[in-house]
């Protein structure tokens, strides 16, 4: 099996199902085989505790998670910038959000000390962190620096 046909594991943010997508089909907008929601469409997807744990531990694509809360002004202000960054790096990297207010158990496990906090995961490991609200260009630069993405 060639590298282009090699399957990439992606967790559906909606239903938590693991999907295998041929690498050469990532840009074609693959959908979850169970619920039909998009998997790597350049949008930011909201994770729950189950889909968060599954995605950061087992997805083959890097995932950048924004740990945020609805009461956090800087978090809300950064949301449109995070969405712009998601479009800029898709389908090479997926961007997702986790509401820390709804999932406090993740906060302790991920050692979140302040929000917004961005944590980049790759192949089940934390690669890097970025604290504070950032414009899209800084988020993309952060990803390029840590993942060797093309400019």
Coordinates of C-alpha atoms in Angstrom, one line a residue:
X1 CA 0.0 0.0 0.0
X2 CA 1.5 3.4 -1.0
X3 CA 1.8 6.3 1.3
X4 CA -1.1 8.2 -0.4
X5 CA -3.4 5.2 0.1
X6 CA -2.3 4.7 3.7
X7 CA -5.2 5.1 6.1
X8 CA -5.3 7.9 8.7
X9 CA -7.2 7.4 11.9
X10 CA -9.5 10.3 12.8
X11 CA -11.9 10.6 15.7
X12 CA -15.3 12.1 14.9
X13 CA -15.9 15.0 17.3
X14 CA -19.6 14.5 17.1
X15 CA -20.1 10.8 17.8
X16 CA -16.6 9.7 18.9
X17 CA -16.3 7.0 16.3
X18 CA -12.8 6.2 14.9
X19 CA -12.7 6.5 11.1
X20 CA -9.9 5.4 8.8
X21 CA -9.5 7.8 5.8
X22 CA -7.0 7.4 2.9
X23 CA -4.4 10.1 3.3
X24 CA -4.9 11.2 -0.3
X25 CA -8.6 11.8 0.4
X26 CA -8.2 14.2 3.4
X27 CA -8.6 17.3 1.2
X28 CA -11.8 15.8 -0.3
X29 CA -13.8 16.5 2.9
X30 CA -14.2 13.0 4.4
X31 CA -17.2 12.3 6.6
X32 CA -17.7 10.1 9.6
X33 CA -18.9 6.6 8.5
X34 CA -21.3 6.5 11.5
X35 CA -22.9 9.9 11.8
X36 CA -21.9 11.6 8.5
X37 CA -20.4 14.7 10.1
X38 CA -17.2 16.2 8.5
X39 CA -13.8 15.0 9.9
X40 CA -11.2 17.3 8.4
X41 CA -13.1 20.2 6.8
X42 CA -11.2 23.1 8.2
X43 CA -13.8 24.0 10.9
X44 CA -13.2 24.0 14.6
X45 CA -15.1 21.1 16.3
X46 CA -16.2 21.1 19.9
X47 CA -15.0 18.1 21.8
X48 CA -16.5 16.4 24.9
X49 CA -14.3 14.5 27.3
X50 CA -14.6 11.2 25.5
X51 CA -13.9 12.5 22.0
X52 CA -11.0 14.7 23.4
X53 CA -9.3 11.7 25.1
X54 CA -9.7 9.5 22.0
X55 CA -8.6 12.1 19.5
X56 CA -5.5 13.3 21.4
X57 CA -4.4 9.7 22.2
X58 CA -5.1 7.9 18.9
X59 CA -5.6 10.2 15.9
X60 CA -2.9 10.1 13.2
X61 CA -3.2 13.8 12.3
X62 CA -1.9 16.4 14.7
X63 CA -4.7 18.1 16.7
X64 CA -4.5 21.5 18.3
X65 CA -7.0 21.9 21.2
X66 CA -8.2 25.3 22.5
X67 CA -9.1 24.9 26.2
X68 CA -11.6 27.7 26.8
X69 CA -14.7 28.7 28.8
X70 CA -17.7 30.7 27.9
X71 CA -17.1 33.3 30.6
X72 CA -13.6 34.0 29.4
X73 CA -13.4 37.2 27.4
X74 CA -10.1 36.5 25.7
X75 CA -11.3 33.0 24.8
X76 CA -14.4 34.4 23.1
X77 CA -12.3 37.1 21.4
X78 CA -9.9 34.5 20.0
X79 CA -12.6 32.2 18.6
X80 CA -12.8 33.8 15.2
X81 CA -9.0 33.8 14.9
X82 CA -8.8 30.1 15.9
X83 CA -11.4 29.4 13.2
X84 CA -9.3 31.3 10.6
X85 CA -6.2 29.3 11.6
X86 CA -8.2 26.0 11.3
X87 CA -9.0 26.8 7.6
X88 CA -5.4 27.8 6.9
X89 CA -3.9 24.5 8.1
X90 CA -6.6 22.0 7.0
X91 CA -6.4 19.2 6.3
X92 CA -2.9 18.7 7.6
X93 CA -3.9 19.6 11.2
X94 CA -7.3 19.6 12.9
X95 CA -8.3 22.3 15.4
X96 CA -10.8 21.6 18.2
X97 CA -12.1 23.2 21.3
X98 CA -12.9 21.9 24.8
X99 CA -15.1 23.8 27.2
X100 CA -13.2 23.6 30.5
X101 CA -16.2 24.6 32.5
X102 CA -18.1 21.6 31.2
X103 CA -15.1 19.2 31.5
X104 CA -13.1 20.2 34.6
X105 CA -11.7 16.7 34.8
X106 CA -9.7 17.4 31.7
X107 CA -8.3 20.6 33.1
X108 CA -6.4 18.8 35.9
X109 CA -5.2 16.0 33.6
X110 CA -3.9 18.4 30.9
X111 CA -2.4 20.6 33.6
X112 CA -4.2 23.7 32.3
X113 CA -3.2 26.7 34.5
X114 CA -5.0 29.5 32.6
X115 CA -7.2 29.9 29.6
X116 CA -7.2 30.2 26.7
X117 CA -4.6 27.5 26.4
X118 CA -3.6 25.8 23.2
X119 CA -2.1 22.4 23.3
X120 CA -0.8 20.6 20.2
X121 CA -0.9 16.8 20.3
X122 CA 0.7 14.4 17.8
X123 CA 0.6 10.6 17.9
X124 CA -0.7 10.5 21.4
X125 CA 1.8 13.0 22.9
X126 CA 1.8 16.6 23.8
X127 CA 4.1 18.4 21.4
X128 CA 3.8 22.1 22.5
X129 CA 1.7 24.7 24.3
X130 CA 0.7 28.2 23.7
X131 CA -0.9 30.4 26.4
X132 CA -3.2 33.3 25.9
X133 CA -5.3 34.7 23.1
X134 CA -3.5 34.8 19.7
X135 CA -4.3 36.0 16.2
X136 CA -4.7 33.4 13.5
X137 CA -1.2 34.2 12.0
X138 CA 0.5 33.4 15.3
X139 CA -1.5 30.2 15.7
X140 CA -0.5 29.1 12.2
X141 CA 3.2 30.1 12.8
X142 CA 3.1 28.1 16.0
X143 CA 1.9 25.0 14.1
X144 CA 4.4 25.5 11.3
X145 CA 7.2 25.8 13.9
X146 CA 6.3 22.5 15.7
X147 CA 5.1 20.5 12.7
X148 CA 7.3 21.6 9.8
X149 CA 4.2 22.6 7.8
X150 CA 4.8 24.4 4.5
X151 CA 4.3 28.1 4.4

